[in-house]
CSV table of C-alpha atoms in Angstrom, one decimal:
chain,number,residue,atom,x,y,z
A,1,MET,CA,0.3,-0.1,0.1
A,2,LYS,CA,1.4,3.3,-1.1
A,3,LEU,CA,2.5,5.5,2.3
A,4,THR,CA,2.8,9.5,2.2
A,5,LYS,CA,5.1,11.3,4.6
A,6,LEU,CA,3.7,14.1,6.4
A,7,LYS,CA,4.2,15.0,9.6
A,8,ARG,CA,2.1,15.1,13.4
A,9,ILE,CA,2.0,17.7,15.3
A,10,THR,CA,1.1,17.1,18.8
A,11,ILE,CA,-0.4,20.3,20.9
A,12,ILE,CA,-1.0,20.1,24.6
A,13,LEU,CA,-3.0,23.0,26.0
A,14,GLN,CA,-6.1,24.1,27.7
A,15,GLU,CA,-9.4,22.7,26.9
A,16,GLU,CA,-11.4,25.6,27.3
A,17,LEU,CA,-8.7,26.7,24.3
A,18,GLU,CA,-9.9,24.0,22.2
A,19,SER,CA,-12.5,25.5,19.7
A,20,LYS,CA,-10.5,28.4,19.5
A,21,LEU,CA,-7.7,26.9,18.6
A,22,ALA,CA,-9.7,24.2,16.3
A,23,SER,CA,-10.8,26.9,14.2
A,24,GLU,CA,-7.3,28.7,13.7
A,25,LEU,CA,-5.7,25.4,12.9
A,26,LYS,CA,-8.3,25.3,10.3
A,27,ALA,CA,-8.4,28.6,9.1
A,28,ILE,CA,-4.0,27.6,8.3
A,29,GLY,CA,-4.8,24.3,6.9
A,30,ILE,CA,-5.6,21.2,8.8
A,31,LYS,CA,-8.2,19.2,7.2
A,32,GLY,CA,-9.1,17.2,10.3
A,33,TYR,CA,-7.7,16.4,13.8
A,34,THR,CA,-7.9,14.1,17.0
A,35,VAL,CA,-8.3,15.2,20.7
A,36,ASP,CA,-8.2,13.6,23.7
A,37,LYS,CA,-8.7,14.6,27.7
A,38,VAL,CA,-4.9,14.4,29.6
A,39,ARG,CA,-3.6,15.3,32.8
A,40,GLY,CA,-0.3,15.4,33.6
A,41,GLU,CA,2.5,18.4,35.6
A,42,GLY,CA,4.7,20.6,34.5
A,43,LEU,CA,6.6,23.6,34.8
A,44,ASP,CA,3.2,25.1,35.3
A,45,GLY,CA,1.8,22.3,37.6
A,46,PHE,CA,-0.5,20.2,37.9
A,47,ARG,CA,-3.6,19.5,35.3
A,48,GLY,CA,-6.2,17.5,36.7
A,49,SER,CA,-9.5,17.8,37.1
A,50,GLU,CA,-12.3,19.9,36.6
A,51,TRP,CA,-11.2,22.3,39.6
A,52,GLU,CA,-7.4,22.9,38.6
A,53,GLY,CA,-8.8,23.4,34.7
A,54,GLU,CA,-8.3,20.5,32.1
A,55,ASN,CA,-5.8,19.8,29.5
A,56,MET,CA,-6.2,18.4,26.1
A,57,ARG,CA,-3.9,16.9,23.4
A,58,MET,CA,-4.5,18.0,19.9
A,59,VAL,CA,-3.0,16.3,17.6
A,60,SER,CA,-3.4,16.2,13.5
A,61,VAL,CA,-1.7,15.3,10.5
A,62,CYS,CA,-0.2,17.4,8.1
A,63,SER,CA,2.3,18.9,5.5
A,64,GLU,CA,5.3,20.1,6.1
A,65,ALA,CA,4.0,23.9,5.0
A,66,VAL,CA,1.2,23.8,6.3
A,67,CYS,CA,3.1,22.2,10.2
A,68,ASP,CA,5.7,25.3,10.0
A,69,LYS,CA,2.8,28.1,9.6
A,70,ILE,CA,1.1,26.6,12.4
A,71,LEU,CA,4.1,26.3,15.0
A,72,GLN,CA,4.4,30.1,13.6
A,73,HIS,CA,1.2,30.9,14.5
A,74,LEU,CA,1.2,29.7,18.3
A,75,GLN,CA,5.0,31.1,19.0
A,76,GLN,CA,2.8,34.5,18.0
A,77,HIS,CA,-0.3,33.2,20.3
A,78,TYR,CA,0.2,30.8,22.5
A,79,LEU,CA,3.1,29.9,24.1
A,80,ASP,CA,4.5,32.5,26.5
A,81,GLN,CA,1.0,33.0,27.4
A,82,TYR,CA,-0.7,29.5,28.8
A,83,ALA,CA,1.2,26.7,29.3
A,84,CYS,CA,1.3,25.1,26.5
A,85,ILE,CA,4.0,22.0,24.9
A,86,VAL,CA,3.7,21.4,21.7
A,87,TYR,CA,5.6,18.9,19.2
A,88,LEU,CA,6.0,17.2,15.8
A,89,SER,CA,6.8,13.7,14.1
A,90,ASP,CA,7.2,12.3,11.2
A,91,VAL,CA,4.7,9.9,10.2
A,92,GLU,CA,3.9,7.6,7.0
A,93,VAL,CA,0.1,7.8,6.4
A,94,VAL,CA,-2.3,5.6,4.0
A,95,ARG,CA,-4.5,7.9,1.9
A,96,GLY,CA,-2.1,10.4,1.9
A,97,GLU,CA,-4.4,12.7,0.2
A,98,ARG,CA,-7.1,13.2,2.4
A,99,PHE,CA,-4.7,14.8,5.0
A,100,LEU,CA,-3.6,17.3,1.3
B,1,MET,CA,-15.3,32.7,69.7
B,2,ASN,CA,-17.5,30.4,71.5
B,3,LEU,CA,-17.4,26.7,70.7
B,4,GLU,CA,-21.1,25.9,71.1
B,5,LEU,CA,-22.0,29.1,68.0
B,6,LEU,CA,-20.7,26.8,65.7
B,7,LEU,CA,-21.7,23.4,66.9
B,8,PRO,CA,-25.2,23.3,65.3
B,9,ASN,CA,-23.2,24.3,62.0
B,10,LEU,CA,-20.4,21.5,62.7
B,11,LEU,CA,-22.7,18.7,63.4
B,12,THR,CA,-24.6,18.8,60.1
B,13,PRO,CA,-23.7,15.6,57.2
B,14,MET,CA,-22.5,18.6,54.6
B,15,VAL,CA,-19.9,20.2,56.7
B,16,LEU,CA,-18.7,16.9,58.9
B,17,ALA,CA,-18.0,15.3,54.8
B,18,PHE,CA,-16.3,18.4,53.8
B,19,VAL,CA,-14.5,17.5,56.0
B,20,LEU,CA,-14.3,13.6,55.8
B,21,GLY,CA,-13.0,14.9,52.3
B,22,ILE,CA,-9.9,17.0,53.6
B,23,LEU,CA,-9.4,13.9,55.9
B,24,ALA,CA,-9.6,11.5,53.6
B,25,THR,CA,-7.0,13.4,50.8
B,26,ARG,CA,-4.8,14.0,53.7
B,27,LEU,CA,-4.5,9.9,54.5
B,28,GLY,CA,-3.8,9.5,50.8
B,29,SER,CA,-7.2,7.5,51.0
B,30,ASP,CA,-8.2,6.3,47.0
B,31,LEU,CA,-11.4,7.5,47.6
B,32,LYS,CA,-11.7,9.5,43.6
B,33,PHE,CA,-14.7,11.2,42.1
B,34,PRO,CA,-15.1,10.4,38.6
B,35,ASP,CA,-15.9,13.4,36.4
B,36,ALA,CA,-18.8,13.0,34.9
B,37,ILE,CA,-20.1,12.7,38.6
B,38,TYR,CA,-18.3,16.0,39.6
B,39,THR,CA,-20.4,17.4,36.6
B,40,LEU,CA,-23.7,16.1,36.8
B,41,LEU,CA,-22.8,17.4,41.0
B,42,THR,CA,-22.5,20.8,40.1
B,43,ILE,CA,-25.2,20.5,37.2
B,44,TYR,CA,-27.5,19.2,39.6
B,45,LEU,CA,-26.7,21.7,41.5
B,46,LEU,CA,-26.9,25.1,39.7
B,47,VAL,CA,-30.0,23.7,38.9
B,48,ALA,CA,-32.2,23.3,41.5
B,49,ILE,CA,-30.8,26.7,43.2
B,50,GLY,CA,-32.1,28.4,39.6
B,51,LEU,CA,-35.5,26.3,39.4
B,52,LYS,CA,-36.0,27.2,43.7
B,53,GLY,CA,-35.4,30.8,43.3
B,54,GLY,CA,-37.2,31.3,40.0
B,55,TYR,CA,-40.3,30.0,41.6
B,56,LYS,CA,-39.8,31.9,44.9
B,57,LEU,CA,-39.0,34.9,42.2
B,58,SER,CA,-42.3,34.6,41.3
B,59,HIS,CA,-43.9,35.4,44.4
B,60,THR,CA,-42.7,38.0,45.5
B,61,PRO,CA,-43.1,42.0,45.2
B,62,PHE,CA,-41.1,43.3,41.8
B,63,GLN,CA,-40.5,47.0,44.3
B,64,SER,CA,-39.4,44.6,47.4
B,65,PHE,CA,-36.2,43.0,45.8
B,66,ILE,CA,-35.0,46.7,43.9
B,67,LEU,CA,-32.7,47.5,46.6
B,68,PRO,CA,-31.5,44.2,47.9
B,69,ILE,CA,-30.1,44.0,43.7
B,70,LEU,CA,-28.2,47.5,43.9
B,71,ALA,CA,-27.0,46.3,46.8
B,72,ALA,CA,-26.2,43.7,45.4
B,73,ILE,CA,-24.1,45.0,42.6
B,74,ALA,CA,-22.9,47.2,45.0
B,75,LEU,CA,-20.9,44.5,46.6
B,76,CYS,CA,-19.5,43.4,42.8
B,77,ILE,CA,-18.4,46.0,42.0
B,78,LEU,CA,-16.5,47.0,45.9
B,79,ILE,CA,-14.9,44.0,46.5
B,80,PRO,CA,-13.4,43.2,43.4
B,81,ILE,CA,-11.9,47.6,43.5
B,82,TRP,CA,-10.3,47.6,46.3
B,83,SER,CA,-9.3,43.4,46.7
B,84,TYR,CA,-7.2,44.2,43.7
B,85,TRP,CA,-5.5,47.5,45.5
B,86,ILE,CA,-4.6,45.4,48.4
B,87,LEU,CA,-3.1,42.1,46.6
B,88,LYS,CA,-1.4,44.9,44.5
B,89,ARG,CA,-0.4,47.8,47.6
B,90,PHE,CA,0.4,45.7,49.9
B,91,GLY,CA,0.8,42.1,48.9
B,92,LYS,CA,3.0,43.1,45.8
B,93,PHE,CA,1.7,40.2,43.6
B,94,ASP,CA,1.9,41.8,39.7
B,95,ASN,CA,-1.0,42.5,37.7
B,96,TYR,CA,-2.3,39.8,37.0
B,97,ASN,CA,-2.0,37.4,40.0
B,98,ALA,CA,-3.7,40.5,42.0
B,99,ALA,CA,-6.6,41.0,38.8
B,100,ALA,CA,-7.0,36.8,39.0
B,101,ILE,CA,-7.9,36.9,43.0
B,102,ALA,CA,-10.1,40.1,42.8
B,103,ALA,CA,-11.6,38.3,40.5
B,104,HIS,CA,-12.2,34.5,42.0
B,105,TYR,CA,-13.0,37.2,46.2
B,106,GLY,CA,-15.5,39.5,44.1
B,107,SER,CA,-17.1,36.4,41.8
B,108,VAL,CA,-19.4,34.0,44.1
B,109,SER,CA,-19.5,30.2,45.3
B,110,ALA,CA,-22.9,29.2,44.9
B,111,VAL,CA,-22.1,25.8,46.4
B,112,THR,CA,-21.2,28.4,49.1
B,113,PHE,CA,-24.7,30.1,49.1
B,114,SER,CA,-26.0,26.4,49.4
B,115,ALA,CA,-24.6,25.2,52.3
B,116,VAL,CA,-26.1,29.1,54.0
B,117,VAL,CA,-29.0,27.7,52.7
B,118,SER,CA,-29.2,25.2,54.1
B,119,TYR,CA,-28.0,25.9,57.4
B,120,LEU,CA,-30.7,28.4,57.8
B,121,ASP,CA,-33.6,26.0,56.5
B,122,SER,CA,-31.8,23.6,60.2
B,123,MET,CA,-32.6,26.6,62.1
B,124,LYS,CA,-35.6,27.3,61.1
B,125,SER,CA,-36.8,24.8,63.8
B,126,ILE,CA,-34.2,26.1,66.8
B,127,ASN,CA,-35.4,30.1,65.7
B,128,PRO,CA,-37.4,31.0,63.0
B,129,ALA,CA,-37.3,34.9,63.4
B,130,ALA,CA,-33.8,35.0,62.5
B,131,SER,CA,-33.6,32.1,60.5
B,132,ASN,CA,-35.9,33.3,57.2
B,133,TYR,CA,-34.6,34.7,54.5
B,134,GLU,CA,-36.4,36.3,51.5
B,135,GLY,CA,-36.8,33.3,48.2
B,136,PHE,CA,-35.3,35.8,45.7
B,137,MET,CA,-31.6,35.3,46.9
B,138,PRO,CA,-30.9,33.0,43.9
B,139,GLY,CA,-32.1,36.2,42.2
B,140,LEU,CA,-28.4,38.2,43.7
B,141,LEU,CA,-26.2,34.7,43.5
B,142,ALA,CA,-27.1,34.6,39.7
B,143,ILE,CA,-26.4,38.9,39.6
B,144,MET,CA,-23.0,38.3,41.6
B,145,GLU,CA,-21.4,35.6,39.8
B,146,VAL,CA,-20.2,37.7,36.7
B,147,PRO,CA,-19.7,41.7,36.8
B,148,ALA,CA,-16.9,41.2,39.6
B,149,ILE,CA,-14.6,38.9,37.0
B,150,PHE,CA,-14.9,41.4,34.2
B,151,ILE,CA,-14.1,44.4,37.2
B,152,ALA,CA,-11.3,42.2,37.6
B,153,LEU,CA,-10.2,41.6,34.3
B,154,PHE,CA,-10.4,45.1,33.3
B,155,LEU,CA,-8.7,46.2,36.4
B,156,ALA,CA,-6.1,44.2,34.8
B,157,ARG,CA,-6.3,45.4,30.7
B,158,LYS,CA,-5.9,48.9,31.8
B,159,TYR,CA,-3.4,49.0,34.3
B,160,GLU,CA,-1.1,46.7,31.2
B,161,ILE,CA,-2.5,49.4,29.0
B,162,GLN,CA,-0.3,51.6,30.8
B,163,SER,CA,2.7,50.1,31.9
B,164,THR,CA,3.1,49.3,28.5
B,165,ALA,CA,1.0,51.8,26.0
B,166,SER,CA,1.7,49.1,24.0
B,167,ASN,CA,-1.7,47.2,22.2
B,168,ASP,CA,-1.4,43.6,22.5
B,169,LYS,CA,-3.8,41.9,19.6
B,170,ALA,CA,-3.6,39.0,21.6
B,171,THR,CA,-4.9,40.0,24.5
B,172,GLN,CA,-7.9,41.5,22.7
B,173,VAL,CA,-8.7,38.4,21.4
B,174,ASN,CA,-9.4,36.2,25.0
B,175,MET,CA,-11.3,39.2,26.1
B,176,GLY,CA,-13.9,37.7,23.3
B,177,ALA,CA,-13.4,34.5,24.0
B,178,VAL,CA,-13.8,35.7,27.9
B,179,ILE,CA,-16.6,37.0,27.3
B,180,LYS,CA,-18.3,34.1,26.2
B,181,GLU,CA,-17.4,31.3,28.3
B,182,LEU,CA,-18.7,33.5,31.2
B,183,LEU,CA,-22.3,34.3,29.5
B,184,ALA,CA,-22.1,30.9,28.0
B,185,GLY,CA,-20.5,28.9,30.7
B,186,LYS,CA,-22.3,26.3,32.7
B,187,SER,CA,-22.6,28.2,36.2
B,188,SER,CA,-24.2,31.9,33.8
B,189,ILE,CA,-26.8,29.2,31.7
B,190,LEU,CA,-28.3,27.1,34.1
B,191,LEU,CA,-28.4,29.8,37.1
B,192,ILE,CA,-29.9,32.0,35.2
B,193,GLY,CA,-32.3,30.0,32.5
B,194,PHE,CA,-34.0,28.0,35.8
B,195,LEU,CA,-34.2,31.7,37.5
B,196,ILE,CA,-36.0,32.0,34.4
B,197,ILE,CA,-37.8,28.4,34.8
B,198,GLY,CA,-38.6,28.8,38.0
B,199,PHE,CA,-40.2,32.3,37.5
B,200,VAL,CA,-42.8,30.9,34.4
B,201,ILE,CA,-43.3,27.2,35.5
B,202,GLY,CA,-45.9,28.7,38.6
B,203,ASP,CA,-47.6,26.1,41.3
B,204,ALA,CA,-48.1,23.1,38.9
B,205,GLY,CA,-44.8,22.8,36.9
B,206,TYR,CA,-43.1,23.8,40.1
B,207,ASN,CA,-44.5,21.0,41.7
B,208,GLN,CA,-43.8,17.9,39.0
B,209,VAL,CA,-39.9,18.8,39.5
B,210,ALA,CA,-39.5,19.2,43.2
B,211,PRO,CA,-39.7,15.9,44.5
B,212,LEU,CA,-35.8,15.2,42.8
B,213,PHE,CA,-35.4,19.6,43.4
B,214,ASP,CA,-36.4,20.3,47.0
B,215,ALA,CA,-35.7,17.7,48.9
B,216,PRO,CA,-32.9,16.0,47.2
B,217,PHE,CA,-31.3,18.7,47.8
B,218,ARG,CA,-29.3,18.8,51.8
B,219,GLY,CA,-28.3,14.9,50.8
B,220,PHE,CA,-26.6,16.2,46.5
B,221,LEU,CA,-24.7,19.4,48.6
B,222,THR,CA,-23.7,16.0,51.2
B,223,LEU,CA,-21.6,14.5,48.4
B,224,PHE,CA,-20.5,17.7,46.3
B,225,LEU,CA,-18.9,18.9,49.5
B,226,LEU,CA,-17.7,15.4,50.2
B,227,GLU,CA,-15.3,16.4,46.9
B,228,ALA,CA,-14.6,19.4,47.6
B,229,GLY,CA,-13.4,18.5,51.1
B,230,LEU,CA,-11.0,15.8,48.3
B,231,MET,CA,-10.4,18.7,46.5
B,232,THR,CA,-9.5,21.4,49.7
B,233,GLY,CA,-7.6,18.5,50.5
B,234,ARG,CA,-4.9,18.5,47.2
B,235,ARG,CA,-4.4,22.1,48.2
B,236,PHE,CA,-3.5,22.1,51.2
B,237,GLU,CA,-0.3,20.9,49.0
B,238,ASP,CA,-0.1,24.7,48.0
B,239,LEU,CA,-0.3,26.6,51.1
B,240,LYS,CA,3.7,26.7,51.4
B,241,LYS,CA,4.1,28.1,47.8
B,242,ILE,CA,1.4,31.0,48.9
B,243,GLY,CA,2.7,32.9,51.1
B,244,LEU,CA,1.5,34.1,54.8
B,245,PHE,CA,-0.6,36.9,53.0
B,246,LEU,CA,-1.8,35.6,50.7
B,247,VAL,CA,-3.2,32.8,54.3
B,248,ALA,CA,-4.9,36.3,56.3
B,249,PHE,CA,-5.9,38.0,53.0
B,250,GLY,CA,-7.9,34.9,52.4
B,251,ILE,CA,-9.4,34.7,56.4
B,252,CYS,CA,-9.6,38.6,56.5
B,253,MET,CA,-11.4,39.8,53.5
B,254,PRO,CA,-14.0,37.1,54.2
B,255,LEU,CA,-14.5,38.8,56.7
B,256,ILE,CA,-14.6,42.1,56.3
B,257,HIS,CA,-16.7,41.4,52.9
B,258,ALA,CA,-18.9,39.2,55.3
B,259,MET,CA,-19.7,42.5,57.3
B,260,LEU,CA,-19.7,45.2,54.6
B,261,GLY,CA,-22.7,42.4,52.8
B,262,ILE,CA,-24.7,42.2,56.0
B,263,GLY,CA,-24.5,46.0,56.4
B,264,LEU,CA,-25.4,47.2,53.1
B,265,ALA,CA,-28.5,44.5,53.7
B,266,LYS,CA,-30.2,45.5,56.4
B,267,ALA,CA,-30.7,48.5,54.2
B,268,SER,CA,-31.7,47.5,51.5
B,269,GLY,CA,-34.5,46.1,54.1
B,270,LEU,CA,-33.8,42.5,53.8
B,271,GLY,CA,-34.3,40.3,56.5
B,272,VAL,CA,-31.7,38.8,59.4
B,273,GLY,CA,-32.0,35.1,56.6
B,274,GLY,CA,-31.6,37.5,53.8
B,275,ALA,CA,-28.9,39.9,55.5
B,276,THR,CA,-26.5,36.1,56.7
B,277,ILE,CA,-26.9,35.0,53.1
B,278,LEU,CA,-26.4,38.2,51.6
B,279,GLY,CA,-22.6,38.3,54.1
B,280,VAL,CA,-22.2,34.7,52.8
B,281,LEU,CA,-21.9,36.2,49.3
B,282,ALA,CA,-20.0,39.3,49.7
B,283,ALA,CA,-17.3,36.4,51.7
B,284,SER,CA,-16.8,34.0,49.6
B,285,ALA,CA,-14.7,33.1,46.3
B,286,SER,CA,-15.2,31.9,43.3
B,287,TYR,CA,-13.6,28.8,42.6
B,288,ILE,CA,-16.1,27.8,39.1
B,289,ALA,CA,-16.8,31.0,36.9
B,290,ALA,CA,-13.7,33.2,38.0
B,291,PRO,CA,-11.0,30.2,37.7
B,292,ALA,CA,-12.6,29.3,34.3
B,293,ALA,CA,-12.3,32.3,33.2
B,294,CYS,CA,-8.5,33.5,34.4
B,295,ARG,CA,-7.1,30.9,32.6
B,296,ILE,CA,-8.8,33.0,29.4
B,297,ALA,CA,-8.8,36.0,30.7
B,298,LEU,CA,-4.7,35.8,32.6
B,299,PRO,CA,-2.8,33.0,31.6
B,300,ARG,CA,-0.1,35.1,32.4
B,301,SER,CA,-1.7,34.6,36.1
B,302,ASN,CA,-0.3,31.9,38.6
B,303,PRO,CA,-3.8,30.1,39.0
B,304,THR,CA,-2.3,28.3,42.3
B,305,PHE,CA,-2.2,31.1,44.5
B,306,ALA,CA,-6.4,32.2,43.1
B,307,LEU,CA,-7.0,28.6,43.2
B,308,THR,CA,-5.4,27.7,46.9
B,309,ALA,CA,-6.5,30.5,48.5
B,310,SER,CA,-10.4,30.6,47.0
B,311,LEU,CA,-10.2,26.8,47.5
B,312,ALA,CA,-8.0,25.3,50.3
B,313,ILE,CA,-9.1,28.8,52.7
B,314,THR,CA,-12.5,31.2,52.5
B,315,PHE,CA,-13.6,28.2,51.5
B,316,PRO,CA,-13.0,26.2,54.1
B,317,PHE,CA,-13.1,29.1,56.2
B,318,ASN,CA,-16.7,29.8,55.0
B,319,ILE,CA,-18.3,26.8,55.6
B,320,ILE,CA,-17.2,25.4,58.6
B,321,ILE,CA,-16.6,29.2,60.5
B,322,GLY,CA,-18.2,31.4,58.4
B,323,ILE,CA,-22.0,30.6,58.1
B,324,PRO,CA,-22.7,30.4,61.7
B,325,LEU,CA,-20.1,33.8,62.4
B,326,TYR,CA,-22.1,35.5,59.8
B,327,HIS,CA,-25.2,34.3,61.2
B,328,ASN,CA,-24.3,36.0,64.5
B,329,ILE,CA,-22.9,39.0,63.2
B,330,ALA,CA,-26.2,39.3,61.4
B,331,GLN,CA,-28.3,39.8,64.0
B,332,TYR,CA,-26.5,41.4,66.3
B,333,PHE,CA,-26.1,44.2,63.5
B,334,TYR,CA,-30.5,43.8,63.4
B,335,SER,CA,-30.2,43.9,67.4
B,336,LEU,CA,-28.9,47.6,67.4
């Protein structure tokens, strides 16, 4: 089966911002995303209950060009203000055209 | 302080469940409520408060709650402004943290409200004259939830513009999101929505749902306070981080605010029970609406400060000592 090399971007951020972030990323060019609720601890303290606010992990697969734009956007609007974690990885996906 | 005065409040299932929750966490218990249960309990409490308040409101002449509404609005304008000033001037907090803490203390706690209502209901058999309260008090709770948060955010933003002289575009986007979060947030929607529903359904409609929302209220409140105790117990670990000033702030400000609330309540024509409730509303600090708003609008503030002060100091203080104390202060004020 044909595989396409793409980037997977993972963003961990407070869940209140999910819909805002999702619409911004769609405007930048992602075709879809997956979100799950996560908890954990980092330099900005523990996030793990409704009281403290919960975190979500948003995952999307996109081209390297879109990925660069997303990183710039996050740099400008999120990274210095919110407790936000971002990382990338290389993935090989089936039906690559669906992500472009 | 006279312990006898506190006992009728201490030996209620709600307060004891709260203390058990704190103990359970301190003992390292695995007791934990699933998120969905916590959400359900919050929804239940807000619906029950709104519904009953709206229903009682429909039996109240309009003139009798104009002045109490003005008193409530005055409180939620004054409290965040002077809290912000005190936190910055004497607490040496930065702009964002001062505003976040001021937002928490200016806004109100629906659970503390529920606790004082259930306390007054249980006092009715002992001291009926001093324990009757006006049925429209949940309306004041709904009014007082949001404005103080706006004022605190406005103060933060005003100071930010003054100090940086830059028009930060990111913050503007946040303000839009926070207005949406506050007005469409679950506590506003449920409280205001069910105040209206309770107002229009009449006796027949209210009686249909009263078996679920009236009698079992204290049972659900007991469950919620157990969960609140678990959370408070976890927050105790952060007390070291927030400093002595904020601990003192978390106890002194509610006392002052309660007296202010009781004084304004008397001036606006509320009875002793209503004055106790307004005092508790003024004294209480938010931990549902305000933290959510601050996470969006003041991301540079450290939630440890506001949430720990509100949850680990002010909330237990009000639940265990504050409510009977304010009730006695109100009785004293009214006997003058």
